[in-house]
JSON list of C-alpha atoms and ligand atoms in Angstrom, two decimals:
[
{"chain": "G", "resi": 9, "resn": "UNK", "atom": "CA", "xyz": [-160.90, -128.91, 14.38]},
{"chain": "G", "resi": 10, "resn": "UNK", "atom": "CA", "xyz": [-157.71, -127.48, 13.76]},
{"chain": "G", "resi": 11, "resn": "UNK", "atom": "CA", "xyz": [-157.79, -123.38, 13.00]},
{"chain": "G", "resi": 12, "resn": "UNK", "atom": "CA", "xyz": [-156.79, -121.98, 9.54]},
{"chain": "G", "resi": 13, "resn": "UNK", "atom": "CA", "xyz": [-153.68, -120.48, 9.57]},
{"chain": "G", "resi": 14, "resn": "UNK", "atom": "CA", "xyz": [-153.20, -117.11, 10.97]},
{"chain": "G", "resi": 15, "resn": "UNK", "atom": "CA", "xyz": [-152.14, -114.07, 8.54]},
{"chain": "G", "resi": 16, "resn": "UNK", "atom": "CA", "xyz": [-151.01, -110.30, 9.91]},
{"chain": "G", "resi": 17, "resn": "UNK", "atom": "CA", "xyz": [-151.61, -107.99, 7.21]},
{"chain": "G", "resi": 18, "resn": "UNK", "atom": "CA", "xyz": [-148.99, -104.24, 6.79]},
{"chain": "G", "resi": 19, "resn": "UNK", "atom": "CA", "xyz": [-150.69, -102.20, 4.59]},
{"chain": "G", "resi": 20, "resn": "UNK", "atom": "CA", "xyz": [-150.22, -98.33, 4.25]},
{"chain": "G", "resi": 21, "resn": "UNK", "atom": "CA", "xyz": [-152.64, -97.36, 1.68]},
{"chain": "G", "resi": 22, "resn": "UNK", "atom": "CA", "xyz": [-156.11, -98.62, 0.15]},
{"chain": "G", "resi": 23, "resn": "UNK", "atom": "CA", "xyz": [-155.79, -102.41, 0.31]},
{"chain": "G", "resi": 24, "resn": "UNK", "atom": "CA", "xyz": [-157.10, -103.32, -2.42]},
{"chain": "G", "resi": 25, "resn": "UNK", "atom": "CA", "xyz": [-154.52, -106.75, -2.01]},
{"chain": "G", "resi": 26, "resn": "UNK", "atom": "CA", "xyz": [-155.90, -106.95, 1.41]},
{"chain": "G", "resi": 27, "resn": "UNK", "atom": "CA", "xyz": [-159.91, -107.18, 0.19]},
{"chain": "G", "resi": 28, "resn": "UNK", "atom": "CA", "xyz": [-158.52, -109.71, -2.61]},
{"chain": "G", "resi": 29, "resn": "UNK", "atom": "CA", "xyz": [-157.37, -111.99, 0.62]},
{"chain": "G", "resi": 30, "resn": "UNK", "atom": "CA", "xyz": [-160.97, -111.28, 2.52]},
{"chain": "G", "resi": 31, "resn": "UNK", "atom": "CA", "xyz": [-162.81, -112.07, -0.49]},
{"chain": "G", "resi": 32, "resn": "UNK", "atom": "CA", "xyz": [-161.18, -115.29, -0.86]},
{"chain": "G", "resi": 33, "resn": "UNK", "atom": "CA", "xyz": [-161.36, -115.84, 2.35]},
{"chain": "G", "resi": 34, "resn": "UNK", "atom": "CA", "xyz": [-164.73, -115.24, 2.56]},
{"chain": "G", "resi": 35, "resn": "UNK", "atom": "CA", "xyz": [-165.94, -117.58, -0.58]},
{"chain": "G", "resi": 36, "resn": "UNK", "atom": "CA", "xyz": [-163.80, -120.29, 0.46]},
{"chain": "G", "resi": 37, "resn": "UNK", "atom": "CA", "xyz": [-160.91, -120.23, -2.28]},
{"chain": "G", "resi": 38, "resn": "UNK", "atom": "CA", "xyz": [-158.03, -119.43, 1.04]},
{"chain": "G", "resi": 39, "resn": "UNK", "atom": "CA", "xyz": [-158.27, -121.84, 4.09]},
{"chain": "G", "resi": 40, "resn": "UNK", "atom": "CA", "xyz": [-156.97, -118.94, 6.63]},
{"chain": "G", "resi": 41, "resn": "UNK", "atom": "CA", "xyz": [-157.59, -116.15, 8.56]},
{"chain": "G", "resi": 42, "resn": "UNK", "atom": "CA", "xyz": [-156.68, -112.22, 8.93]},
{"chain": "G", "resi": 43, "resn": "UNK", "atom": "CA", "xyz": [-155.77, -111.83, 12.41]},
{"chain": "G", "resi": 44, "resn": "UNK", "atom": "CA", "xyz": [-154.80, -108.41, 12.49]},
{"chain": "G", "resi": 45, "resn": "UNK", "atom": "CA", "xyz": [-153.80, -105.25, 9.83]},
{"chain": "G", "resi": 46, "resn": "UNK", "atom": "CA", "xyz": [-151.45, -102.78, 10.96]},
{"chain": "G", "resi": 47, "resn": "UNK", "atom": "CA", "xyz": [-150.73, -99.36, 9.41]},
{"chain": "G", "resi": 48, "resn": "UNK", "atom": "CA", "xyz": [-148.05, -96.62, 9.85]},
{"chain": "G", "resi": 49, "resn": "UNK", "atom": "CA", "xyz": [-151.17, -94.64, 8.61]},
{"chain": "G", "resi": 50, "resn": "UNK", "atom": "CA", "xyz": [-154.54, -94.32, 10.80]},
{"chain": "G", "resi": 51, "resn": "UNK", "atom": "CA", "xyz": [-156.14, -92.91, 7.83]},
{"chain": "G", "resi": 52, "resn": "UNK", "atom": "CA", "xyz": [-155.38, -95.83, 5.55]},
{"chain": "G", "resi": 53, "resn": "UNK", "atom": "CA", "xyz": [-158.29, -97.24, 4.00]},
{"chain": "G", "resi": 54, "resn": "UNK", "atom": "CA", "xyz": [-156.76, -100.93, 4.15]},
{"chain": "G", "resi": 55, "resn": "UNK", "atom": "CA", "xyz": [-157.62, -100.76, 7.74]},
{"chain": "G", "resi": 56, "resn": "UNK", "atom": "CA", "xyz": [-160.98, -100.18, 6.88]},
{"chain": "G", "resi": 57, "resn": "UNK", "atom": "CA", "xyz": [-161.48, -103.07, 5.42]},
{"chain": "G", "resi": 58, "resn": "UNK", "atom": "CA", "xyz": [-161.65, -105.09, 8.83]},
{"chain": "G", "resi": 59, "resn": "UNK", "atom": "CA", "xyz": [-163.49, -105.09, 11.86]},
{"chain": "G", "resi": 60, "resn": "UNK", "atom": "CA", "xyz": [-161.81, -102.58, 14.43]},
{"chain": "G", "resi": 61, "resn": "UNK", "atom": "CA", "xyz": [-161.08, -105.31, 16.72]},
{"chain": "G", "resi": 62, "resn": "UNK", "atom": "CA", "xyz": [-158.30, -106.29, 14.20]},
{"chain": "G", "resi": 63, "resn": "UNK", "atom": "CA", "xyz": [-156.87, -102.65, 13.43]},
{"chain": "G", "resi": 64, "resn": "UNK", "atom": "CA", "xyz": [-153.53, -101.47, 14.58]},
{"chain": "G", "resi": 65, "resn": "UNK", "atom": "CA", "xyz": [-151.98, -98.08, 13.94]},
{"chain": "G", "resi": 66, "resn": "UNK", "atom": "CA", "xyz": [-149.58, -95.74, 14.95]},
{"chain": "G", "resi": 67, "resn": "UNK", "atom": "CA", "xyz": [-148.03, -92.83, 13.64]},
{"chain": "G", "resi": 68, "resn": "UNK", "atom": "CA", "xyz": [-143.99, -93.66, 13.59]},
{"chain": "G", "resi": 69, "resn": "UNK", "atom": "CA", "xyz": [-143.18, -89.69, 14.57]},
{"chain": "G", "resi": 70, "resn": "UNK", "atom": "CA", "xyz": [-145.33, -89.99, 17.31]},
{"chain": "G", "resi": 71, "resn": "UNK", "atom": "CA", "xyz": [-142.38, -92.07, 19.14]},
{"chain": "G", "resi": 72, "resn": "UNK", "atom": "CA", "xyz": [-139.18, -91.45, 20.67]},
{"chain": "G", "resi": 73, "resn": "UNK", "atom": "CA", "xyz": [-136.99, -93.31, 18.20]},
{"chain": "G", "resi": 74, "resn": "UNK", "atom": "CA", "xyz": [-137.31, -94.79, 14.68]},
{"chain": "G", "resi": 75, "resn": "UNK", "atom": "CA", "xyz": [-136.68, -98.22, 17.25]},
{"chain": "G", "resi": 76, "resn": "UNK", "atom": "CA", "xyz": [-139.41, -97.33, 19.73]},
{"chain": "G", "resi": 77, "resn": "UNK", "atom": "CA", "xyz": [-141.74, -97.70, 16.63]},
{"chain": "G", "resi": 78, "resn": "UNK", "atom": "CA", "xyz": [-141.03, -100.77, 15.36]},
{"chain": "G", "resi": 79, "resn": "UNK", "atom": "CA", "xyz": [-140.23, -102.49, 18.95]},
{"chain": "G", "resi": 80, "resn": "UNK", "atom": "CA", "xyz": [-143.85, -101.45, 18.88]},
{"chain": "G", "resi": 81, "resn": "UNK", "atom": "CA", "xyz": [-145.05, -103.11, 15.72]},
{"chain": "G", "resi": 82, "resn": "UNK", "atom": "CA", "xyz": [-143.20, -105.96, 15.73]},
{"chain": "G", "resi": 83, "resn": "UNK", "atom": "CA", "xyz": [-144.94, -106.29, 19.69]},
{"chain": "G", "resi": 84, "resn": "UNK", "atom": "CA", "xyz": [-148.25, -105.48, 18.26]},
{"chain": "G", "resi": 85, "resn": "UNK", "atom": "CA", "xyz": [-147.89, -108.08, 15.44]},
{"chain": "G", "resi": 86, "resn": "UNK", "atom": "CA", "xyz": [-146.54, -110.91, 17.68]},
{"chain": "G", "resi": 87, "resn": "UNK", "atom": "CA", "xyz": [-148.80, -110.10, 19.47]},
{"chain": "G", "resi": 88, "resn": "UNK", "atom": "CA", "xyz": [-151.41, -111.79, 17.16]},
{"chain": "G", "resi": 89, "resn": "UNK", "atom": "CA", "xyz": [-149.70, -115.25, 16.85]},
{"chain": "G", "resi": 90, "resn": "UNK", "atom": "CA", "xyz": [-149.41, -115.19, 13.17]},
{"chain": "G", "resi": 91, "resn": "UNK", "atom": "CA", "xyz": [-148.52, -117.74, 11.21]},
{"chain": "G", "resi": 92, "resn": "UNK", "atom": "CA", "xyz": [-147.30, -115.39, 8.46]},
{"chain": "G", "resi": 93, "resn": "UNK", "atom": "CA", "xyz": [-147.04, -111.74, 8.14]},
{"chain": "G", "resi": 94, "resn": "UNK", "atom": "CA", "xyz": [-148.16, -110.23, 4.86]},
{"chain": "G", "resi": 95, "resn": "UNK", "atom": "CA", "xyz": [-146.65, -106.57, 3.21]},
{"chain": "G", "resi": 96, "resn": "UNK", "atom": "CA", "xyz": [-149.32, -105.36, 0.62]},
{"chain": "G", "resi": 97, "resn": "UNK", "atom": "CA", "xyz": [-148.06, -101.84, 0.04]},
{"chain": "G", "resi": 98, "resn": "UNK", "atom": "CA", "xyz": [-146.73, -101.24, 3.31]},
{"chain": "G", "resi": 99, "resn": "UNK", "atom": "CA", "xyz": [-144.40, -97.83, 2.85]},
{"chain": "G", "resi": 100, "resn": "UNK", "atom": "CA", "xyz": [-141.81, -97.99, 5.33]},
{"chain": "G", "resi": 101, "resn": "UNK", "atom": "CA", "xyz": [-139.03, -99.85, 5.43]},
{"chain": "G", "resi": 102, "resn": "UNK", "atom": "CA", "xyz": [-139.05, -103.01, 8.35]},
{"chain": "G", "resi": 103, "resn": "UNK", "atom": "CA", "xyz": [-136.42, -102.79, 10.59]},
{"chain": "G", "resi": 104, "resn": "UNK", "atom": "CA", "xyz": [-133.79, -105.67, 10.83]},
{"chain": "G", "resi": 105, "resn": "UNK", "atom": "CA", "xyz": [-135.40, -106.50, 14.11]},
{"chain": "G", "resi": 106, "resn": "UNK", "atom": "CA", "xyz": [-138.45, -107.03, 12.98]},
{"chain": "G", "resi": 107, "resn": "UNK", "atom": "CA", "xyz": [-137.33, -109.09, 10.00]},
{"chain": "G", "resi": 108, "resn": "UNK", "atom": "CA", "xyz": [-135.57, -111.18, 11.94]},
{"chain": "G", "resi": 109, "resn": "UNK", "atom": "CA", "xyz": [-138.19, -111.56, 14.22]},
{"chain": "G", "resi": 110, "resn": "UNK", "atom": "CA", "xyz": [-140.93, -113.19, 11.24]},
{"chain": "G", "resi": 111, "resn": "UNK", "atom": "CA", "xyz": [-137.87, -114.22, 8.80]},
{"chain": "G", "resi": 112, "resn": "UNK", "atom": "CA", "xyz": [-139.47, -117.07, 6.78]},
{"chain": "G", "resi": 113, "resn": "UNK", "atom": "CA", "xyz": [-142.87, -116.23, 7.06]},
{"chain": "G", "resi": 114, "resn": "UNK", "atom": "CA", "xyz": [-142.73, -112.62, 6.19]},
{"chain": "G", "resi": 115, "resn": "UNK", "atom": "CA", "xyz": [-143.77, -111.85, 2.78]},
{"chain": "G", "resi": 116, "resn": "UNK", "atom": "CA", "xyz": [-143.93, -108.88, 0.59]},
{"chain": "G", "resi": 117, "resn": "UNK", "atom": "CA", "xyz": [-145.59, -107.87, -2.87]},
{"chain": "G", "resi": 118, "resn": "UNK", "atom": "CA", "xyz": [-143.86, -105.93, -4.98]},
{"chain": "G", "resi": 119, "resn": "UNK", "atom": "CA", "xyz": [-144.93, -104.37, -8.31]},
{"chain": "G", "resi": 120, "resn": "UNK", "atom": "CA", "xyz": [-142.34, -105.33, -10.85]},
{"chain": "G", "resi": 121, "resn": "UNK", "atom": "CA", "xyz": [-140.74, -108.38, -12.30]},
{"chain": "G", "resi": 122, "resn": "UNK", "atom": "CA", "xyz": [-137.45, -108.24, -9.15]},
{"chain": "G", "resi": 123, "resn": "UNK", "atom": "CA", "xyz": [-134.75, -108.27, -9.54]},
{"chain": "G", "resi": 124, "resn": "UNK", "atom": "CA", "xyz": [-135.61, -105.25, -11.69]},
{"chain": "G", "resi": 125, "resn": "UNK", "atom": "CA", "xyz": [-137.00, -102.23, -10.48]},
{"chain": "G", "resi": 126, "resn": "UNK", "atom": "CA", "xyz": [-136.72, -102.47, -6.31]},
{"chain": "G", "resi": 127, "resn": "UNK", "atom": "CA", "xyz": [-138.19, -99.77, -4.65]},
{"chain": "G", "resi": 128, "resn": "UNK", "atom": "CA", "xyz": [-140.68, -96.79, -5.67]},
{"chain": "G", "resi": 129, "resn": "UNK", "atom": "CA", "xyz": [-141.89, -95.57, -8.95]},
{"chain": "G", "resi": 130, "resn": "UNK", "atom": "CA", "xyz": [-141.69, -99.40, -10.91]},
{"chain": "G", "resi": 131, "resn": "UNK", "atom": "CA", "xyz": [-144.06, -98.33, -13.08]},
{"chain": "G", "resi": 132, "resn": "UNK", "atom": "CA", "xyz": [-142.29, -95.48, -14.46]},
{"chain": "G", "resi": 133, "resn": "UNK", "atom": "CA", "xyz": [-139.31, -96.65, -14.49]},
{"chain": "G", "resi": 134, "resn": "UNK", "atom": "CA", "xyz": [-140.51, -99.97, -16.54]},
{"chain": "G", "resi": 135, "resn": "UNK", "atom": "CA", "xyz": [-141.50, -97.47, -18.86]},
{"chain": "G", "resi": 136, "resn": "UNK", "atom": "CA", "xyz": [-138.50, -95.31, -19.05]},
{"chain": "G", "resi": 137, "resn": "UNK", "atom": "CA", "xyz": [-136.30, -98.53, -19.44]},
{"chain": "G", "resi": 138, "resn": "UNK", "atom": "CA", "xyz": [-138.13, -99.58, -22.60]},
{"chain": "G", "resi": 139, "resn": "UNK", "atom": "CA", "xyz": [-138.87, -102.66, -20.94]},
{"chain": "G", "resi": 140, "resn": "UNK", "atom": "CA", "xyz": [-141.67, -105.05, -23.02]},
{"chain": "G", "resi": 141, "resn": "UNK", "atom": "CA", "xyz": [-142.55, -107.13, -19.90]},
{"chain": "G", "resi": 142, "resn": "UNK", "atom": "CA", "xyz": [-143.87, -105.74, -16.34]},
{"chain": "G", "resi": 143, "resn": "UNK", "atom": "CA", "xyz": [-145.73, -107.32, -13.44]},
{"chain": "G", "resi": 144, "resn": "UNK", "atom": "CA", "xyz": [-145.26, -108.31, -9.82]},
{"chain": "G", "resi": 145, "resn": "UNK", "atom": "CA", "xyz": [-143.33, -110.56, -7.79]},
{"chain": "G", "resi": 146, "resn": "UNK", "atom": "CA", "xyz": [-144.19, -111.90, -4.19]},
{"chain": "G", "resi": 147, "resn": "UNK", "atom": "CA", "xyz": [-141.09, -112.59, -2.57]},
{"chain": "G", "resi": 148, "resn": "UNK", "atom": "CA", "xyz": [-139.85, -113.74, 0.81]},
{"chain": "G", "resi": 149, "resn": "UNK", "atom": "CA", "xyz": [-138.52, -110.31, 3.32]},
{"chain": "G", "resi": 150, "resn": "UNK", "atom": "CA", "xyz": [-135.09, -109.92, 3.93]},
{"chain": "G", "resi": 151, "resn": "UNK", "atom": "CA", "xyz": [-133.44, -107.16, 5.73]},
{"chain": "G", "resi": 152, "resn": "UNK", "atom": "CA", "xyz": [-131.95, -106.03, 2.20]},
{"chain": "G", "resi": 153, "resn": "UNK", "atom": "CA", "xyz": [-135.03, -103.79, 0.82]},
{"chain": "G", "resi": 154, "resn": "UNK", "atom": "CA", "xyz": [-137.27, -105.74, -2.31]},
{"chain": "G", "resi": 155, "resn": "UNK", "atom": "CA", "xyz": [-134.23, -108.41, -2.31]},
{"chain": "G", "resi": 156, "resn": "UNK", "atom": "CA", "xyz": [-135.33, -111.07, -0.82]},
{"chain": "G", "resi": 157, "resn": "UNK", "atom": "CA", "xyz": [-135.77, -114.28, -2.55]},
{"chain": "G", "resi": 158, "resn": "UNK", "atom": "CA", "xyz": [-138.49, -114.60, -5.16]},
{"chain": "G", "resi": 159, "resn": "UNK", "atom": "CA", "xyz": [-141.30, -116.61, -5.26]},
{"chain": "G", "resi": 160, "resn": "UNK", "atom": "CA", "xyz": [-143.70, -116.31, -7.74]},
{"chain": "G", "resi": 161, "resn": "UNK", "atom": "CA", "xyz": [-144.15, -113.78, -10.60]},
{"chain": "G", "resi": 162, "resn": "UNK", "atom": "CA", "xyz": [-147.19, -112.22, -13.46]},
{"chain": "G", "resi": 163, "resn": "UNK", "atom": "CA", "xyz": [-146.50, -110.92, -16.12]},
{"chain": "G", "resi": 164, "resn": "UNK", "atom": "CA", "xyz": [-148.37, -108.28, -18.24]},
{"chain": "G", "resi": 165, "resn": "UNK", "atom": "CA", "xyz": [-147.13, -106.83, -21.47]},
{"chain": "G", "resi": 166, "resn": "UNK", "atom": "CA", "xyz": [-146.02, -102.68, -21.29]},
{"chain": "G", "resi": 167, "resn": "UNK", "atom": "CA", "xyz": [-148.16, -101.10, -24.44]},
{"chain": "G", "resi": 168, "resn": "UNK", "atom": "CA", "xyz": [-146.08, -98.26, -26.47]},
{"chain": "G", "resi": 169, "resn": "UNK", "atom": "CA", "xyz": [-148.64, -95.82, -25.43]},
{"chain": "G", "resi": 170, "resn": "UNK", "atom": "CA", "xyz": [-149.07, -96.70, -21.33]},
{"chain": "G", "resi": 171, "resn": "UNK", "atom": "CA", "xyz": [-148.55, -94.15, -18.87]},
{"chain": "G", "resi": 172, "resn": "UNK", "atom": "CA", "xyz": [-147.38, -94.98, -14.97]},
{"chain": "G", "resi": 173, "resn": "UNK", "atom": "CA", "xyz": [-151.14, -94.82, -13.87]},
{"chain": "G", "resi": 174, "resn": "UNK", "atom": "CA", "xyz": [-152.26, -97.24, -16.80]},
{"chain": "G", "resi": 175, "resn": "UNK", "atom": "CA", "xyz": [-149.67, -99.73, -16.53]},
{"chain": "G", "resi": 176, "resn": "UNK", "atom": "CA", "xyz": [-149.89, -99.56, -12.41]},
{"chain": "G", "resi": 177, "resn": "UNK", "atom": "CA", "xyz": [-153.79, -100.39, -13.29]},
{"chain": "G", "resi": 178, "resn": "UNK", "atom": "CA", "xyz": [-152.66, -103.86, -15.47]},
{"chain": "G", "resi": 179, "resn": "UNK", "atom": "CA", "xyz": [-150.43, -104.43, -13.04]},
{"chain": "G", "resi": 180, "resn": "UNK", "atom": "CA", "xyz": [-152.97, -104.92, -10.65]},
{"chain": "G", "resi": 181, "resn": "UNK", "atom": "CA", "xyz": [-155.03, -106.90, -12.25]},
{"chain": "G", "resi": 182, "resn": "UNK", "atom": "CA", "xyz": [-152.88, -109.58, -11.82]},
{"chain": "G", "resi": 183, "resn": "UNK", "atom": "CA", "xyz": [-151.30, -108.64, -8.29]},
{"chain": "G", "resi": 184, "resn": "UNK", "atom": "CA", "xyz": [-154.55, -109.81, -6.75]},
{"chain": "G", "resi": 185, "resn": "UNK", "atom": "CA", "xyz": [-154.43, -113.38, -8.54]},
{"chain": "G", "resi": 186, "resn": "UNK", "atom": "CA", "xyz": [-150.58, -113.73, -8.02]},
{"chain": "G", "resi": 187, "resn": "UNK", "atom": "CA", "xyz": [-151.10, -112.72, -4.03]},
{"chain": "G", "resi": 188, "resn": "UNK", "atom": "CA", "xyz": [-154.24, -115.33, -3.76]},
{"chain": "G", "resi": 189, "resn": "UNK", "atom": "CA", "xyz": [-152.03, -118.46, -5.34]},
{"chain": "G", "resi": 190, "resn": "UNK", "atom": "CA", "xyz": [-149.12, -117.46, -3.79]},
{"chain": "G", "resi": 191, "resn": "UNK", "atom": "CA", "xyz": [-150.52, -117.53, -0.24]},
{"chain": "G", "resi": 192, "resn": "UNK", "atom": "CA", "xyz": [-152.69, -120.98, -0.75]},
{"chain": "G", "resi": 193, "resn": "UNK", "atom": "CA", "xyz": [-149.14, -122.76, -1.34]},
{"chain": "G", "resi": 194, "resn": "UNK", "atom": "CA", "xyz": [-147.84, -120.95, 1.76]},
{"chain": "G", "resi": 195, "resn": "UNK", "atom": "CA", "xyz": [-150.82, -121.70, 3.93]},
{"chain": "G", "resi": 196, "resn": "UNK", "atom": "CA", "xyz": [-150.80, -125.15, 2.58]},
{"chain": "G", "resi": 197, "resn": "UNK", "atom": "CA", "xyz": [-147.10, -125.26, 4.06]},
{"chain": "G", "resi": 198, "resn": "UNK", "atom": "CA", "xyz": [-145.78, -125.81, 0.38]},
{"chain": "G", "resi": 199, "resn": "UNK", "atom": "CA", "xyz": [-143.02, -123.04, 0.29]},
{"chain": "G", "resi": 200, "resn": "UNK", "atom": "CA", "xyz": [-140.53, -122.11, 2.63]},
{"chain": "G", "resi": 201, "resn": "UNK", "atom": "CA", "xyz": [-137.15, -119.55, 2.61]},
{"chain": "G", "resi": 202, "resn": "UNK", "atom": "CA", "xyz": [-134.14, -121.67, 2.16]},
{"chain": "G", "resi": 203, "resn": "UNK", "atom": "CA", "xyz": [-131.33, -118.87, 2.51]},
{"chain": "G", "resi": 204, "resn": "UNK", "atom": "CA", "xyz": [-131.73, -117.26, -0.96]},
{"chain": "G", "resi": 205, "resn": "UNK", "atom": "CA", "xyz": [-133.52, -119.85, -2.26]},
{"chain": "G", "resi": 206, "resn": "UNK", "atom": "CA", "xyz": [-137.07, -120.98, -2.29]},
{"chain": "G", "resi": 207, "resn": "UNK", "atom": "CA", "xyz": [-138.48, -124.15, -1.81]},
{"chain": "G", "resi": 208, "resn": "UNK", "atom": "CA", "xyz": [-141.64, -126.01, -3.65]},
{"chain": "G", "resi": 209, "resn": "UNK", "atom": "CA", "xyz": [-142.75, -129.27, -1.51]},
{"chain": "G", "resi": 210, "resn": "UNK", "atom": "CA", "xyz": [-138.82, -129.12, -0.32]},
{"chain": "G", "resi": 211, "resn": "UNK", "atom": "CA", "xyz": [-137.03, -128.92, -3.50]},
{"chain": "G", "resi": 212, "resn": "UNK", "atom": "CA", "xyz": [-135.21, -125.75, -4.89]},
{"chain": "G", "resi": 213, "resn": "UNK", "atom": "CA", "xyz": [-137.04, -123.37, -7.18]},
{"chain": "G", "resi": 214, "resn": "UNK", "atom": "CA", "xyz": [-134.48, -122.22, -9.77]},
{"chain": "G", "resi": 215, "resn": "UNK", "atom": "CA", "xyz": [-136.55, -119.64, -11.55]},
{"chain": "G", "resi": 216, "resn": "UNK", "atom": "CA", "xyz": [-139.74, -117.72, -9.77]},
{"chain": "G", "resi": 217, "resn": "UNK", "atom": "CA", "xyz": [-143.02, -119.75, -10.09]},
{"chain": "G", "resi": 218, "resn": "UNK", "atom": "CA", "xyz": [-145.21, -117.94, -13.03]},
{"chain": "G", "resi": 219, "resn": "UNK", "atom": "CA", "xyz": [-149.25, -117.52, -12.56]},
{"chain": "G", "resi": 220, "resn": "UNK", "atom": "CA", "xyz": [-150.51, -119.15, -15.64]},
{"chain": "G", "resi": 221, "resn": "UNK", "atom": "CA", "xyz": [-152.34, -117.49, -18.35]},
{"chain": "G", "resi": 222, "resn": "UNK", "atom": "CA", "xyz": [-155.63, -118.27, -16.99]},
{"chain": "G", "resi": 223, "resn": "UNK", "atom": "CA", "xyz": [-154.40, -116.15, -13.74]},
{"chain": "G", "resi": 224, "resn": "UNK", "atom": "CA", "xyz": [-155.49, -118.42, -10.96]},
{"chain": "G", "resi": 225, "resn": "UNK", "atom": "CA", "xyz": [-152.80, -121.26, -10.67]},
{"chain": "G", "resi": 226, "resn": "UNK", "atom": "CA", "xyz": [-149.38, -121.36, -10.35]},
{"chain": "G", "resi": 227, "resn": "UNK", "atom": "CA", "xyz": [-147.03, -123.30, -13.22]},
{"chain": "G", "resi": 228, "resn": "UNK", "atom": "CA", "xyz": [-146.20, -126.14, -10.85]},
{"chain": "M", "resi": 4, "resn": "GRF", "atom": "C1", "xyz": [-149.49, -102.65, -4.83]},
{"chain": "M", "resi": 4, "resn": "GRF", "atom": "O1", "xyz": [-149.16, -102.24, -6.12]},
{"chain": "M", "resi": 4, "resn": "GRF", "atom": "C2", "xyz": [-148.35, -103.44, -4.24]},
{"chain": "M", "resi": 4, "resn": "GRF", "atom": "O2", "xyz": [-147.66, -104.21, -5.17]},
{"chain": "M", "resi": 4, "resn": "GRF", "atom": "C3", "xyz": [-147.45, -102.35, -3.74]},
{"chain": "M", "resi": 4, "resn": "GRF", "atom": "O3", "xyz": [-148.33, -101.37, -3.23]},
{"chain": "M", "resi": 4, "resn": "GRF", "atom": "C4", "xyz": [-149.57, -101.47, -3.88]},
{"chain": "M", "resi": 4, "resn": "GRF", "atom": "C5", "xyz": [-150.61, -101.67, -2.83]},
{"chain": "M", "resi": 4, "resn": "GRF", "atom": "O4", "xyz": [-151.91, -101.61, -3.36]},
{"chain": "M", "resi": 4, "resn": "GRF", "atom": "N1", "xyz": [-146.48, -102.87, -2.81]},
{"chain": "M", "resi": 4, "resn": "GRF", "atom": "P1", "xyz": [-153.14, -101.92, -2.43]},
{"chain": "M", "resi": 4, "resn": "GRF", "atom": "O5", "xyz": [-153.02, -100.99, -1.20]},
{"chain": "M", "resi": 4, "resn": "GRF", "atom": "O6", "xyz": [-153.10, -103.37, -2.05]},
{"chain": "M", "resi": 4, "resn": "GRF", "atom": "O7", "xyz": [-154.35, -101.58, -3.24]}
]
């Protein structure tokens, strides 16, 4: 019987993406398999999550060189034959080399509707920008930070009386949904990284795929 496909997990912080992947996973609703999480973080509760058999850390001032570190990770990650390699709140920024090295199947979440609002603090800044619409995209990695192309997107109205921690909370709520059908087209071998572009059963996506308002199925 052929295995499921193999996914390496980054995470830096609780996880909660991660458990969303285990749980589905675990009932069935994601034909793959976690095959490792790493962390710049020891203490990060993502790794917690797994068995320690599948935990990698390492503290990046710990080494020589900002290069010594990720020669290490991207090692440690190949390491684990995966079939893609999975950023769910993973804080530091991956080195060329190790973009290059998973380029295609390297894929990040980011919470806010990209091109708008790369980087830290989306949630405030949504705010501050008087925007109506928030949410997350999962795009494909590039070595440009949060620029890669896009493909899928949720959306969740901003309220006139949020605050960072409220909206981050809605936000959520559909990051875990948007991860899950995002990553049963790519284990399905459904999307790939065309240049800038993203493909959908091999033709061009001109706009980001939306989760529907249900929040379990991609528009397509
Ligand atoms: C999420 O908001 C994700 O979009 C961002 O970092 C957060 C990670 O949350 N990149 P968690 O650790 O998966 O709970």
């Amino acid at each position: 019987m052929p295995q499921p496909p193999r996914i390496a997990v980054l995470a830096s912080g609780r996880g909660s993406n991660l458990q969303a992947v285990l749980d589905a996973i675990a009932d069935g609703r994601l034909a793959a398999q976690v095959v490792g999480v790493y962390s710049d973080r020891p203490a990060a509760a993502a790794l917690q999550r797994v068995p320690e058999a599948l935990r990698w850390s390492a503290v990046p001032a710990r080494y020589p060189s900002r290069a010594d570190y990720d020669a290490a990770l991207t090692d440690a990650v190949a390491a684990s034959a995966p079939d893609w390699v999975l950023c769910v709140g993973y804080m530091r920024i991956l080195s060329d080399g190790f973009v290059q090295r998973f380029r295609g199947r390297l894929l990040n979440i980011h919470p806010s509707l990209l091109p708008k609002h790369r980087g830290l603090h989306t949630h405030a800044r949504a705010i501050e920008d008087g925007d109506a619409e928030h949410g997350a995209s999962v795009h494909f990695v590039i070595p440009e930070l949060d620029a890669g192309a896009v493909i899928a997107q949720a959306v969740v109205p901003v309220a006139a009386d949020d605050d960072a921690e409220r909206l981050a909370a809605r936000v959520l709520s559909v990051e875990h949904p948007l991860l899950l059908a995002t990553l049963q087209l790519a284990v399905a071998g459904r999307i790939a990284e065309q240049g800038a572009t993203v493909t959908l059963d091999g033709h061009p996506l001109f706009t980001p795929l939306r989760l529907d308002s249900a929040g379990n199925s991609l528009n397509r």
